[in-house]
């Protein structure tokens, strides 16, 4: 930089886009409206003599069937059209294989950064740790971090050859090497913002990073999907996050003078949210680019397969805490495909409710978006009992690991952490007999801290099994799936 010169820098940012390339039913969000807003903000910045960088903090993948079925091609091509500069790799990027992520990077045309993802075999980083942007004679370095929980929180198959190191430790060694060459140092992270470091059972996030690693000017984060309407300033580092789904674009205005970075203003700007007065006209070019993808998706997805007489509950504040009709339905669909004795799923795999009315393929894709396989495992009654004792007493309460089951009646003893009574199909479990259980590969392989088991694969995809099951029912009644206290803890 030049001594005595004041530089203006505007950082625009989004995170946790999760497949929302098109606007929703209420006309909210979408890349076309985001494009118009960003164009406008760029013009404003230009008038004010500010340079602009546009960043995304990861999790572009997963959440909308029209995007999921196309490996988020419309999302990345749309982001390319908007002119993103850099993206951090999020845990949901690994809902796809590494090969698909490389393909997505081609569609995107901008770099994906992450300093803490290594190839297990070559020991090399899989993505560049950072990029440096030269804005005139101002050097801005942006490095990436990804939550080290990723192998536990995504399909183990896709991360089997990768090692995720601790993000804060990685930053401790990286920042001192980047800092001397950067006028502005930005961490673009997908590790989450946990106020006052209260990250519970999750890996440490942005606040820990800021407190433990000196020298980062700005942390642009994601993952926890909470809006930070005010920046959180920790240890002199500014932390921001823009909620989720492209609901807001974050705007950070910085001034840099003689190596000192000052926050001038910060704002989250809504993208056509229902209760905001100002409406943004979607950019015609971006809309025209994306429309064919949307129409292609709708054509295959808006096909009716059944009917819901009431809500099948998949809302996370319910399904991660108690047995629900949707949990029972999903576990039953898995069990029946394998003609297994027991059906099981982690509730975190269920991402939406089925609402009363038409059930379409799109509905099923909203409920089960990961496209994971369902597998079978054979265990003796004794092993099954031990497995469920672990599931009931050792997993994190209220998390995605909470079990939804089919065809079991279990009574467990809180005091001894043992199972008192276990029935399969209404009959007492025989400890020496073999039982077949159908379950997602995700947990069979040890995801969500389940005990890893030996399993067999047949190429059955979760959403396909649910679709098949619903389509095979003449008249599906939610009362047939009502919670019945399958697992009682006394
Ligand atoms: P974010 O979108 O911020 O990354 P997240 O999905 O990592 O969020 P949660 O929404 O809390 O975090 O969901 C985590 C839960 O999702 C896990 O505990 C697990 O139950 C479930 N989950 C994640 N990936 C998969 C997968 N590939 N297959 C099945 N379940 C999964
Ligand atoms: Zn995430």
Coordinates of C-alpha atoms and ligand atoms in Angstrom, one line a residue:
X1 CA 0.0 0.0 0.0
X2 CA 1.0 3.6 -0.3
X3 CA 1.7 5.4 3.0
X4 CA -0.8 8.1 4.0
X5 CA -3.4 6.9 1.4
X6 CA -6.9 5.9 2.6
X7 CA -8.3 2.8 0.8
X8 CA -12.0 1.9 0.8
X9 CA -12.9 -1.7 0.6
X10 CA -16.4 -3.2 0.5
X11 CA -16.8 -6.9 1.2
X12 CA -20.1 -8.4 0.1
X13 CA -20.9 -11.8 1.4
X14 CA -23.4 -14.7 1.5
X15 CA -23.3 -18.2 3.0
X16 CA -25.4 -21.4 3.4
X17 CA -27.1 -20.9 0.0
X18 CA -28.3 -24.5 0.0
X19 CA -29.7 -24.9 -3.5
X20 CA -31.8 -21.7 -3.5
X21 CA -31.0 -20.6 -7.0
X22 CA -34.6 -19.8 -7.8
X23 CA -37.0 -17.7 -5.7
X24 CA -39.4 -19.4 -3.4
X25 CA -43.2 -19.5 -3.5
X26 CA -43.4 -16.1 -1.8
X27 CA -41.0 -14.6 -4.3
X28 CA -38.2 -14.4 -1.7
X29 CA -34.5 -14.9 -2.4
X30 CA -33.0 -16.3 -5.6
X31 CA -29.9 -15.6 -7.6
X32 CA -31.5 -13.3 -10.1
X33 CA -32.7 -10.8 -7.5
X34 CA -29.3 -11.2 -5.7
X35 CA -27.6 -10.3 -9.0
X36 CA -29.5 -7.0 -9.3
X37 CA -28.8 -6.1 -5.7
X38 CA -25.1 -6.9 -6.0
X39 CA -24.8 -4.9 -9.3
X40 CA -26.4 -1.9 -7.5
X41 CA -24.0 -2.3 -4.6
X42 CA -21.0 -2.4 -6.9
X43 CA -22.2 0.8 -8.6
X44 CA -22.6 2.5 -5.2
X45 CA -19.1 1.4 -4.2
X46 CA -17.7 2.7 -7.4
X47 CA -19.2 6.1 -6.9
X48 CA -17.7 6.1 -3.4
X49 CA -14.3 5.1 -4.7
X50 CA -14.4 1.7 -2.9
X51 CA -13.1 -1.6 -4.3
X52 CA -15.5 -4.6 -4.0
X53 CA -14.9 -8.3 -3.2
X54 CA -17.8 -10.8 -3.3
X55 CA -17.4 -13.8 -1.1
X56 CA -19.4 -16.9 -0.2
X57 CA -18.7 -18.9 3.0
X58 CA -19.8 -22.3 1.7
X59 CA -22.6 -24.8 1.8
X60 CA -23.9 -24.0 -1.7
X61 CA -25.1 -27.6 -2.0
X62 CA -28.2 -29.4 -0.8
X63 CA -31.7 -28.4 0.1
X64 CA -33.7 -27.9 -3.0
X65 CA -34.5 -30.9 -5.3
X66 CA -34.3 -28.9 -8.5
X67 CA -30.7 -28.0 -7.6
X68 CA -29.7 -31.3 -5.9
X69 CA -30.7 -33.4 -9.0
X70 CA -28.4 -31.2 -11.1
X71 CA -25.4 -31.2 -8.7
X72 CA -26.0 -27.5 -8.1
X73 CA -25.0 -26.6 -11.6
X74 CA -27.6 -23.7 -11.8
X75 CA -26.3 -22.4 -8.5
X76 CA -22.7 -22.3 -9.4
X77 CA -23.3 -21.0 -12.9
X78 CA -25.5 -18.3 -11.4
X79 CA -22.8 -17.4 -8.9
X80 CA -20.4 -17.2 -11.8
X81 CA -22.7 -14.8 -13.6
X82 CA -22.9 -12.6 -10.5
X83 CA -19.2 -12.5 -10.3
X84 CA -18.2 -14.1 -7.0
X85 CA -14.5 -13.9 -6.3
X86 CA -13.9 -16.7 -3.8
X87 CA -15.8 -19.4 -1.9
X88 CA -15.0 -21.4 1.2
X89 CA -15.6 -25.1 1.1
X90 CA -18.6 -26.0 3.4
X91 CA -19.3 -29.4 4.9
X92 CA -22.3 -29.9 2.6
X93 CA -20.0 -29.6 -0.4
X94 CA -19.2 -33.2 0.6
X95 CA -22.7 -34.3 0.1
X96 CA -21.2 -34.7 -3.4
X97 CA -18.0 -36.5 -4.4
X98 CA -14.7 -34.7 -4.8
X99 CA -15.1 -35.3 -8.5
X100 CA -18.4 -33.4 -8.5
X101 CA -16.8 -30.6 -6.4
X102 CA -14.1 -30.2 -9.1
X103 CA -16.8 -30.1 -11.7
X104 CA -18.7 -27.4 -9.7
X105 CA -15.5 -25.4 -9.5
X106 CA -15.4 -25.4 -13.3
X107 CA -19.0 -24.1 -13.5
X108 CA -18.2 -21.5 -10.8
X109 CA -15.0 -20.2 -12.4
X110 CA -13.9 -18.8 -9.0
X111 CA -11.6 -20.5 -6.5
X112 CA -12.8 -22.7 -3.6
X113 CA -10.5 -22.2 -0.6
X114 CA -9.9 -24.3 2.5
X115 CA -6.6 -24.6 4.5
X116 CA -7.6 -27.6 6.6
X117 CA -8.6 -30.3 4.1
X118 CA -5.8 -32.7 3.2
X119 CA -5.5 -35.8 1.0
X120 CA -4.8 -38.7 3.4
X121 CA -2.4 -40.3 1.0
X122 CA -0.4 -37.5 -0.6
X123 CA -0.7 -35.3 2.6
X124 CA -1.3 -32.3 0.3
X125 CA -4.0 -29.8 0.6
X126 CA -7.0 -30.6 -1.6
X127 CA -7.9 -26.9 -2.1
X128 CA -5.7 -23.8 -2.1
X129 CA -5.5 -22.5 1.5
X130 CA -5.8 -18.9 0.3
X131 CA -6.0 -16.5 -2.6
X132 CA -4.6 -13.0 -2.8
X133 CA -6.5 -10.2 -4.6
X134 CA -4.6 -7.1 -5.8
X135 CA -6.9 -4.1 -5.8
X136 CA -4.6 -1.5 -7.2
X137 CA -1.7 -1.5 -4.8
X138 CA -3.8 -2.9 -1.9
X139 CA -3.2 -6.6 -1.2
X140 CA -6.1 -8.5 0.2
X141 CA -5.5 -12.2 1.3
X142 CA -8.5 -14.5 1.8
X143 CA -7.9 -17.9 3.4
X144 CA -10.5 -20.6 3.9
X145 CA -11.5 -22.9 6.8
X146 CA -14.0 -25.8 6.9
X147 CA -15.5 -27.3 10.0
X148 CA -13.5 -30.3 11.1
X149 CA -16.8 -32.0 12.0
X150 CA -17.3 -32.6 8.3
X151 CA -16.5 -36.3 8.2
X152 CA -19.1 -36.8 11.0
X153 CA -21.6 -34.6 9.3
X154 CA -21.6 -35.8 5.7
X155 CA -21.5 -39.0 3.7
X156 CA -18.4 -40.9 5.0
X157 CA -17.8 -42.2 1.5
X158 CA -17.1 -38.8 0.2
X159 CA -14.5 -37.9 2.8
X160 CA -12.8 -41.3 3.2
X161 CA -9.6 -40.2 1.5
X162 CA -9.5 -36.8 3.3
X163 CA -8.2 -35.6 6.6
X164 CA -9.8 -32.5 8.1
X165 CA -7.4 -30.9 10.6
X166 CA -8.5 -28.6 13.4
X167 CA -9.4 -25.3 11.9
X168 CA -8.1 -23.1 14.7
X169 CA -4.7 -24.9 14.8
X170 CA -4.4 -24.7 11.1
X171 CA -5.0 -20.9 11.3
X172 CA -2.4 -20.6 14.0
X173 CA 0.3 -21.8 11.7
X174 CA -1.0 -20.2 8.5
X175 CA -1.8 -16.7 9.7
X176 CA 1.8 -15.8 10.7
X177 CA 2.9 -16.7 7.1
X178 CA 0.1 -14.7 5.4
X179 CA 0.0 -11.6 7.6
X180 CA 3.3 -10.0 6.6
X181 CA 2.3 -10.0 2.9
X182 CA -1.3 -8.9 3.3
X183 CA -2.7 -5.4 3.8
X184 CA -6.0 -6.9 4.7
X185 CA -6.3 -10.5 5.9
X186 CA -9.8 -12.2 5.7
X187 CA -10.8 -15.6 7.0
X188 CA -13.6 -17.0 4.8
X189 CA -14.9 -19.8 7.1
X190 CA -17.4 -22.5 7.3
X191 CA -17.0 -23.3 10.9
X192 CA -19.9 -21.5 12.6
X193 CA -20.4 -18.5 14.9
X194 CA -21.0 -19.6 18.4
X195 CA -21.5 -16.6 20.7
X196 CA -18.9 -16.6 23.5
X197 CA -17.5 -19.8 22.1
X198 CA -20.4 -21.9 23.3
X199 CA -20.1 -24.5 20.6
X200 CA -21.3 -27.5 22.7
X201 CA -20.7 -30.8 21.0
X202 CA -19.8 -29.0 17.7
X203 CA -16.2 -28.1 16.7
X204 CA -15.0 -24.6 17.7
X205 CA -16.0 -21.8 15.4
X206 CA -15.3 -18.2 14.5
X207 CA -15.2 -16.7 18.0
X208 CA -12.6 -19.2 19.1
X209 CA -10.6 -18.5 16.0
X210 CA -10.7 -14.7 16.6
X211 CA -9.8 -15.2 20.3
X212 CA -6.9 -17.6 19.7
X213 CA -5.4 -16.3 16.5
X214 CA -4.2 -12.8 16.4
X215 CA -3.9 -10.9 13.1
X216 CA -7.1 -11.6 11.2
X217 CA -8.9 -8.4 10.2
X218 CA -12.2 -9.9 9.2
X219 CA -13.9 -13.3 9.5
X220 CA -16.7 -13.9 6.9
X221 CA -18.4 -17.0 8.2
X222 CA -21.3 -19.4 7.7
X223 CA -22.5 -22.8 8.9
X224 CA -24.6 -21.8 12.0
X225 CA -27.1 -20.1 9.7
X226 CA -27.9 -17.3 12.1
X227 CA -28.0 -13.7 11.0
X228 CA -25.4 -11.4 12.6
X229 CA -27.2 -8.1 12.3
X230 CA -24.4 -6.5 14.3
X231 CA -20.8 -7.7 13.7
X232 CA -19.3 -9.6 16.7
X233 CA -15.9 -8.0 17.4
X234 CA -13.5 -10.3 19.3
X235 CA -9.9 -9.6 20.0
X236 CA -9.9 -6.9 17.4
X237 CA -11.3 -9.2 14.7
X238 CA -14.6 -8.4 13.0
X239 CA -16.9 -11.4 12.6
X240 CA -19.9 -11.4 10.2
X241 CA -22.4 -13.9 8.9
X242 CA -25.4 -13.5 6.5
X243 CA -28.0 -16.0 7.8
X244 CA -28.8 -18.6 5.1
X245 CA -30.4 -19.3 1.6
X246 CA -29.5 -15.9 0.2
X247 CA -32.0 -14.2 2.4
X248 CA -29.5 -11.4 2.9
X249 CA -26.4 -10.1 1.3
X250 CA -23.9 -8.8 3.9
X251 CA -22.1 -5.6 3.3
X252 CA -18.9 -4.7 5.2
X253 CA -17.4 -1.3 4.5
X254 CA -13.7 -1.0 5.5
X255 CA -11.2 1.8 5.4
X256 CA -7.5 1.0 5.4
X257 CA -4.9 3.6 6.3
X258 CA -1.2 2.8 6.9
X259 CA -2.0 -0.9 7.5
X260 CA -4.8 -0.2 10.0
X261 CA -8.2 -1.6 9.0
X262 CA -11.2 0.2 10.3
X263 CA -14.9 -0.9 10.1
X264 CA -17.0 2.0 8.8
X265 CA -20.4 0.3 8.5
X266 CA -22.0 -3.1 8.3
X267 CA -25.4 -4.1 7.0
X268 CA -27.4 -7.2 6.1
X269 CA -29.6 -6.3 3.1
X270 CA -32.7 -8.5 2.5
X271 CA -33.4 -10.1 -0.8
X272 CA -37.1 -9.7 -1.3
X273 CA -38.1 -11.1 2.1
X274 CA -41.8 -11.0 2.7
X275 CA -41.9 -8.3 5.3
X276 CA -39.4 -5.9 3.6
X277 CA -41.0 -3.1 1.7
X278 CA -38.4 -2.6 -1.0
X279 CA -38.6 -5.1 -3.8
X280 CA -35.7 -6.0 -6.0
X281 CA -36.3 -6.7 -9.7
X282 CA -34.7 -10.0 -10.7
X283 CA -31.8 -9.6 -13.2
X284 CA -33.2 -10.6 -16.6
X285 CA -30.0 -12.2 -17.9
X286 CA -29.4 -14.3 -14.7
X287 CA -33.1 -15.3 -14.7
X288 CA -32.9 -16.4 -18.4
X289 CA -29.8 -18.4 -17.6
X290 CA -31.5 -20.2 -14.7
X291 CA -35.0 -20.7 -16.0
X292 CA -34.3 -23.8 -18.1
X293 CA -32.8 -25.5 -15.1
X294 CA -35.8 -24.7 -13.0
X295 CA -38.2 -25.9 -15.7
X296 CA -36.2 -29.1 -16.2
X297 CA -36.4 -29.8 -12.5
X298 CA -40.1 -29.0 -12.2
X299 CA -40.9 -31.3 -15.1
X300 CA -39.5 -34.4 -13.3
X301 CA -40.2 -33.3 -9.7
X302 CA -43.8 -31.9 -9.7
X303 CA -45.3 -35.3 -10.3
X304 CA -47.8 -36.5 -7.7
X305 CA -47.1 -39.8 -6.0
X306 CA -49.5 -39.6 -3.1
X307 CA -51.5 -37.6 -0.7
X308 CA -50.9 -36.5 3.0
X309 CA -54.0 -36.3 5.2
X310 CA -52.0 -34.3 7.8
X311 CA -48.5 -33.1 8.4
X312 CA -45.8 -35.7 8.7
X313 CA -43.5 -34.0 11.0
X314 CA -39.9 -33.4 10.0
X315 CA -39.4 -30.0 11.6
X316 CA -36.0 -30.2 13.3
X317 CA -37.2 -28.8 16.7
X318 CA -39.4 -31.9 16.9
X319 CA -37.9 -34.7 14.9
X320 CA -34.5 -34.4 16.7
X321 CA -36.2 -34.8 20.1
X322 CA -39.0 -37.3 19.8
X323 CA -40.6 -40.1 17.7
X324 CA -42.7 -38.6 14.8
X325 CA -45.0 -40.0 12.2
X326 CA -42.5 -39.0 9.5
X327 CA -39.6 -40.7 11.3
X328 CA -41.8 -43.8 11.5
X329 CA -42.7 -43.6 7.8
X330 CA -39.1 -43.2 6.7
X331 CA -37.9 -46.1 8.9
X332 CA -40.7 -48.2 7.6
X333 CA -40.0 -47.5 4.0
X334 CA -36.3 -48.5 4.6
X335 CA -37.3 -51.7 6.5
X336 CA -39.8 -52.9 3.9
X337 CA -37.4 -52.5 1.0
X338 CA -35.1 -55.0 2.7
X339 CA -37.8 -57.1 4.3
X340 CA -35.8 -56.4 7.4
X341 CA -36.8 -56.9 11.0
X342 CA -35.9 -53.3 12.0
X343 CA -35.9 -50.0 10.3
X344 CA -33.8 -47.1 11.6
X345 CA -32.8 -43.6 10.6
X346 CA -31.0 -40.7 12.1
X347 CA -33.5 -37.8 12.4
X348 CA -31.0 -35.3 11.0
X349 CA -31.3 -37.0 7.7
X350 CA -34.9 -35.8 7.6
X351 CA -34.8 -32.2 6.5
X352 CA -38.4 -31.1 6.0
X353 CA -42.0 -32.1 6.8
X354 CA -44.5 -33.6 4.4
X355 CA -47.3 -31.0 4.4
X356 CA -51.0 -31.9 4.0
X357 CA -52.1 -32.2 0.4
X358 CA -50.3 -33.5 -2.7
X359 CA -47.1 -35.5 -2.2
X360 CA -44.8 -35.0 -5.2
X361 CA -41.3 -36.3 -6.0
X362 CA -40.2 -32.8 -5.0
X363 CA -41.7 -33.3 -1.5
X364 CA -39.7 -36.4 -1.0
X365 CA -36.5 -34.7 -2.2
X366 CA -37.1 -31.9 0.4
X367 CA -37.5 -34.5 3.1
X368 CA -34.4 -36.6 2.1
X369 CA -32.1 -34.4 0.1
X370 CA -28.7 -36.1 0.7
X371 CA -29.1 -38.9 -1.9
X372 CA -27.4 -41.3 0.6
X373 CA -27.7 -45.0 0.3
X374 CA -29.7 -47.2 2.6
X375 CA -27.9 -50.4 3.6
X376 CA -28.6 -53.6 5.6
X377 CA -26.7 -55.0 8.5
X378 CA -27.1 -58.4 10.2
X379 CA -26.6 -58.7 13.9
X380 CA -27.4 -61.1 16.7
X381 CA -30.1 -60.1 19.2
X382 CA -27.4 -59.5 21.7
X383 CA -25.5 -57.1 19.4
X384 CA -28.7 -55.3 18.4
X385 CA -29.4 -54.7 22.1
X386 CA -25.9 -53.3 22.7
X387 CA -26.2 -51.2 19.5
X388 CA -29.4 -49.6 20.8
X389 CA -28.0 -49.1 24.3
X390 CA -25.3 -47.0 22.6
X391 CA -27.8 -45.2 20.5
X392 CA -30.1 -44.4 23.4
X393 CA -27.6 -43.4 26.0
X394 CA -24.4 -42.3 24.2
X395 CA -25.4 -40.0 21.4
X396 CA -25.8 -36.2 21.8
X397 CA -29.4 -35.4 22.9
X398 CA -31.4 -33.2 20.6
X399 CA -29.0 -33.6 17.7
X400 CA -29.4 -35.1 14.2
X401 CA -28.3 -38.5 15.6
X402 CA -31.7 -38.9 17.4
X403 CA -33.1 -42.3 16.2
X404 CA -36.4 -42.8 14.4
X405 CA -37.3 -46.5 14.2
X406 CA -39.8 -49.0 12.8
X407 CA -40.9 -52.4 14.2
X408 CA -39.3 -52.2 17.6
X409 CA -40.6 -51.6 21.2
X410 CA -37.8 -50.8 23.5
X411 CA -37.9 -50.0 27.2
X412 CA -34.7 -48.6 28.6
X413 CA -33.6 -47.9 32.2
X414 CA -32.3 -44.4 32.8
X415 CA -30.4 -45.5 35.9
X416 CA -28.4 -48.4 34.6
X417 CA -28.2 -47.2 30.9
X418 CA -29.4 -50.7 30.0
X419 CA -32.4 -52.0 27.9
X420 CA -35.0 -53.7 30.1
X421 CA -37.2 -55.0 27.3
X422 CA -36.8 -55.2 23.6
X423 CA -39.5 -56.4 21.2
X424 CA -39.2 -56.8 17.4
X425 CA -42.5 -57.0 15.7
X426 CA -44.2 -57.5 19.1
X427 CA -42.0 -60.5 20.0
X428 CA -39.3 -60.6 22.6
X429 CA -35.8 -60.3 21.2
X430 CA -33.9 -63.5 21.1
X431 CA -30.2 -62.8 22.0
X432 CA -28.8 -65.6 19.9
X433 CA -31.0 -65.1 16.8
X434 CA -29.9 -63.1 13.8
X435 CA -31.8 -59.9 12.9
X436 CA -31.7 -57.8 9.8
X437 CA -31.7 -54.0 10.1
X438 CA -32.1 -51.4 7.3
X439 CA -30.4 -48.1 8.0
X440 CA -28.7 -45.2 6.2
X441 CA -25.1 -45.9 5.1
X442 CA -24.3 -42.6 6.8
X443 CA -24.8 -44.0 10.3
X444 CA -23.9 -47.6 9.5
X445 CA -20.4 -46.2 8.6
X446 CA -20.2 -44.4 12.0
X447 CA -21.6 -41.0 11.0
X448 CA -23.3 -39.0 13.8
X449 CA -21.2 -41.1 16.3
X450 CA -23.2 -44.2 15.7
X451 CA -21.3 -47.5 16.3
X452 CA -19.9 -48.5 12.9
X453 CA -21.3 -51.8 11.7
X454 CA -20.6 -54.2 8.9
X455 CA -23.1 -53.6 6.2
X456 CA -24.2 -54.7 2.7
X457 CA -25.0 -52.3 -0.1
X458 CA -27.5 -52.7 -3.0
X459 CA -27.4 -49.2 -4.5
X460 CA -30.7 -48.2 -2.9
X461 CA -31.0 -44.4 -2.5
X462 CA -33.0 -43.1 0.5
X463 CA -35.4 -40.8 -1.4
X464 CA -36.1 -43.5 -3.9
X465 CA -37.2 -45.9 -1.2
X466 CA -39.5 -43.3 0.4
X467 CA -40.9 -42.4 -3.0
X468 CA -41.5 -46.1 -3.8
X469 CA -43.1 -46.8 -0.5
X470 CA -45.5 -43.8 -0.7
X471 CA -46.4 -44.6 -4.3
X472 CA -47.2 -48.2 -3.3
X473 CA -49.7 -47.2 -0.6
X474 CA -53.3 -47.1 -1.9
X475 CA -54.4 -44.6 0.7
X476 CA -51.8 -43.5 3.2
X477 CA -53.1 -42.6 6.6
X478 CA -50.9 -40.6 9.0
X479 CA -52.6 -42.3 11.9
X480 CA -50.9 -45.6 10.8
X481 CA -47.6 -43.9 11.6
X482 CA -48.5 -42.1 14.8
X483 CA -45.8 -42.1 17.5
X484 CA -46.5 -45.0 19.8
X485 CA -43.6 -44.8 22.2
X486 CA -41.2 -47.1 20.3
X487 CA -38.4 -46.2 22.6
X488 CA -39.3 -45.5 26.2
X489 CA -36.8 -44.4 28.8
X490 CA -37.9 -44.9 32.3
Ligands
LIG1 P1 -25.1 -26.7 7.9 O1 -26.1 -26.6 6.8 O2 -25.0 -25.4 8.7 O3 -23.8 -27.3 7.5 P2 -25.5 -29.2 9.1 O4 -26.3 -30.0 8.1 O5 -24.1 -29.6 9.2 O6 -25.8 -27.7 9.0 P3 -27.5 -29.7 10.9 O7 -28.5 -29.0 10.1 O8 -27.5 -29.6 12.4 O9 -26.0 -29.3 10.5 O10 -27.5 -31.2 10.6 C1 -26.5 -32.1 11.0 C2 -27.2 -33.5 10.9 O11 -27.5 -33.7 9.5 C3 -26.2 -34.6 11.3 O12 -26.2 -34.7 12.7 C4 -26.9 -35.7 10.5 O13 -27.9 -36.3 11.3 C5 -27.5 -35.1 9.3 N1 -26.7 -35.4 8.1 C6 -25.8 -34.6 7.6 N2 -25.3 -35.1 6.4 C7 -26.0 -36.3 6.2 C8 -26.0 -37.3 5.2 N3 -25.1 -37.2 4.2 N4 -26.8 -38.3 5.3 C9 -27.6 -38.4 6.4 N5 -27.7 -37.5 7.4 C10 -26.9 -36.4 7.3
LIG2 ZN1 -22.5 -26.2 7.2

